[in-house]
Coordinates of C-alpha atoms in Angstrom, one line a residue:
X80 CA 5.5 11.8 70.4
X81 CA 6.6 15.1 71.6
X82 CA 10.6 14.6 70.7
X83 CA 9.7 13.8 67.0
X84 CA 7.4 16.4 66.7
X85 CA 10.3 18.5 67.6
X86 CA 12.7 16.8 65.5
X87 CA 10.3 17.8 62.7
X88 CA 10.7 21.4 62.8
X89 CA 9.1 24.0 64.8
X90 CA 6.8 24.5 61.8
X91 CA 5.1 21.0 63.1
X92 CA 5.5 21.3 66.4
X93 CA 3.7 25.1 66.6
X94 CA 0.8 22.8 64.4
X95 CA 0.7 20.1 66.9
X96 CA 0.7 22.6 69.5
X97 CA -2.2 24.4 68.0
X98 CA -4.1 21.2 67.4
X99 CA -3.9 20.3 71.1
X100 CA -5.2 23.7 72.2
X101 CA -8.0 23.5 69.5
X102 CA -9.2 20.0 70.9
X103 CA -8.4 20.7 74.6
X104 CA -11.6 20.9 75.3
X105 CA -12.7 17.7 74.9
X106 CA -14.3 15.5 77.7
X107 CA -13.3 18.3 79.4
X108 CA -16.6 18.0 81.2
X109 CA -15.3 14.6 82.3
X110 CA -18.2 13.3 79.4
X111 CA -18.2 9.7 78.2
X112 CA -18.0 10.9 74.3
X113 CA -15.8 8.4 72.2
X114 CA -15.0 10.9 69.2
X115 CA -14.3 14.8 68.7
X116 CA -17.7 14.1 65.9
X117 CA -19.6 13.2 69.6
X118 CA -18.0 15.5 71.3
X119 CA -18.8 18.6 69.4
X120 CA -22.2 17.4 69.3
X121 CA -22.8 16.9 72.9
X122 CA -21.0 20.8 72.7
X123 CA -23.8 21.6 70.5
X124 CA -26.9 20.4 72.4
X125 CA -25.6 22.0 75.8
X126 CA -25.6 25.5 74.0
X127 CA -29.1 24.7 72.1
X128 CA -30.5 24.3 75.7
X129 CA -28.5 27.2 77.5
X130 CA -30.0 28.9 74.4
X131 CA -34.1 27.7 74.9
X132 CA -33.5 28.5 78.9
X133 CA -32.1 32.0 78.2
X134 CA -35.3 32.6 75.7
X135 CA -37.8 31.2 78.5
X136 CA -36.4 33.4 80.6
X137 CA -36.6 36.6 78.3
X138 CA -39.9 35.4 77.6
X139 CA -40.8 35.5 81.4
X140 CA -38.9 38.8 82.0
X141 CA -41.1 40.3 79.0
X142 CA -44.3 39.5 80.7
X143 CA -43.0 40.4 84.7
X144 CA -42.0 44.0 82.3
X145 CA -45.8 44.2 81.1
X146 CA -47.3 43.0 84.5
X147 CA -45.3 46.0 86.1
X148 CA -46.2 48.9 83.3
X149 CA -49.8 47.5 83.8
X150 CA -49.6 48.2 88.1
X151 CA -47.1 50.7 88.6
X152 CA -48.6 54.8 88.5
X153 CA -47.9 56.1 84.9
X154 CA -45.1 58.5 86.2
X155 CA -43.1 55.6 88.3
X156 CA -44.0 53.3 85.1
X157 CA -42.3 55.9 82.2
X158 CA -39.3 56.5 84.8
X159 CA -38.8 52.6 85.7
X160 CA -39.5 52.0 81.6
X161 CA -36.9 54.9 80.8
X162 CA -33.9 54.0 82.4
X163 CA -34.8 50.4 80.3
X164 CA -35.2 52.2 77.3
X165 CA -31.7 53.3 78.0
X166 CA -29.8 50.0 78.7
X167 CA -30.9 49.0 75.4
X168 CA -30.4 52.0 73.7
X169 CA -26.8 51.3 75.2
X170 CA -26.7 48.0 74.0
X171 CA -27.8 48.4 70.6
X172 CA -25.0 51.0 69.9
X173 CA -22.3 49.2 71.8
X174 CA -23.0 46.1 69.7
X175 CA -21.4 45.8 66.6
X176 CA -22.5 41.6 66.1
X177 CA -25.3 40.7 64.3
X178 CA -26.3 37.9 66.5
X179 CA -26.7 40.7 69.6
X180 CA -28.6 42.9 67.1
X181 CA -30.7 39.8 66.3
X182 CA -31.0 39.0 69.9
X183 CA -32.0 43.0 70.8
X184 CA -35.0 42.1 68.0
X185 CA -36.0 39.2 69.5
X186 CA -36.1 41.0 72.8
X187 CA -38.1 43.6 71.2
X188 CA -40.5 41.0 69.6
X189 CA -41.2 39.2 72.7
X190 CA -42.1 42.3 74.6
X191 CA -44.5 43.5 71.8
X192 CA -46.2 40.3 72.1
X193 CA -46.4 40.0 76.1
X194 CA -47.7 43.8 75.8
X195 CA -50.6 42.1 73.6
X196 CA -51.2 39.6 76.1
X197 CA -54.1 39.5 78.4
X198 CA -54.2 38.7 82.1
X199 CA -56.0 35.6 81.5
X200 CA -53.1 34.5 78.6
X201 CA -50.3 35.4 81.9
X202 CA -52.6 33.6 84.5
X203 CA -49.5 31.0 85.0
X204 CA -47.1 33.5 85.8
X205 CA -49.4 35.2 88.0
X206 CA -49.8 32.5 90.3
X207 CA -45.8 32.2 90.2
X208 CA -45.3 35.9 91.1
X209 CA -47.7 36.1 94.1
X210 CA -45.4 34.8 96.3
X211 CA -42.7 36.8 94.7
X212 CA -41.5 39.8 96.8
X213 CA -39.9 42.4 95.0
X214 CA -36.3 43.2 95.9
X215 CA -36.3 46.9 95.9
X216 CA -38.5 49.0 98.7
X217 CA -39.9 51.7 96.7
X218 CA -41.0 48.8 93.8
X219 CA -42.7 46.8 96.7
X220 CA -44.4 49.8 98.1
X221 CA -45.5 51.0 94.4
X222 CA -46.8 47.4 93.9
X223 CA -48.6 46.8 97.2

């Protein structure tokens, strides 16, 4: 179909072109979707999970954050919590969007509410972190 798209006028054929580079991810994945409509929609429900894994994990983050502040000496905790308090502070101005400023507030959200948790509330993730071992030296020292 390419020569009469041609023959049609580069107008058509820029269209076309456009169209094809619009669509050109589909079954892209190698999927089994029969229509763009399924297609977009198996998109969809990919990012909607990528989405509820990236908030589970915030959500875990936020609580390994208040297990930390809890343990660590109040000096190391306001240093470690500081140079946080920073990134964000970097983020927030860098980011001009209003789904990263929504996502900053639900960052902020989820860490008041694991700050309001008790230890019995985090006993789960407890038992997932014992046999974590922290990365950095002078954390795993701090911690024990």
């Amino acid at each position: 179909d390419v020569p009469s798209s041609a023959s049609a006028g580069p107008a058509a054929f820029a269209a076309k072109e456009k169209l094809l580079k619009l669509c050109s991810h589909f079954q892209a994945a190698g999927g089994s979707s029969t229509s763009a409509q399924e297609e977009c929609q198996l998109l969809s429900d990919r990012k909607e999970k990528q989405v509820a894994h990236a908030s589970e994990e915030v959500a875990r983050c936020c609580r390994v954050i208040a297990i930390l502040e809890g343990k660590l000496p109040e000096g190391e905790a306001r240093s470690w919590r500081a140079v946080l308090d920073r990134t964000l502070a970097a983020l927030k101005a860098e980011s001009n969007s209003s789904p990263a400023q929504l996502s900053l507030e639900e960052l902020a959200k989820e860490e008041a509410s694991a700050a309001q948790e008790t230890s019995k509330q985090r006993a789960g993730l407890f038992a997932r972190l014992k046999t974590h071992k922290p990365r950095d030296a002078r954390l795993a020292e701090l911690l024990g």
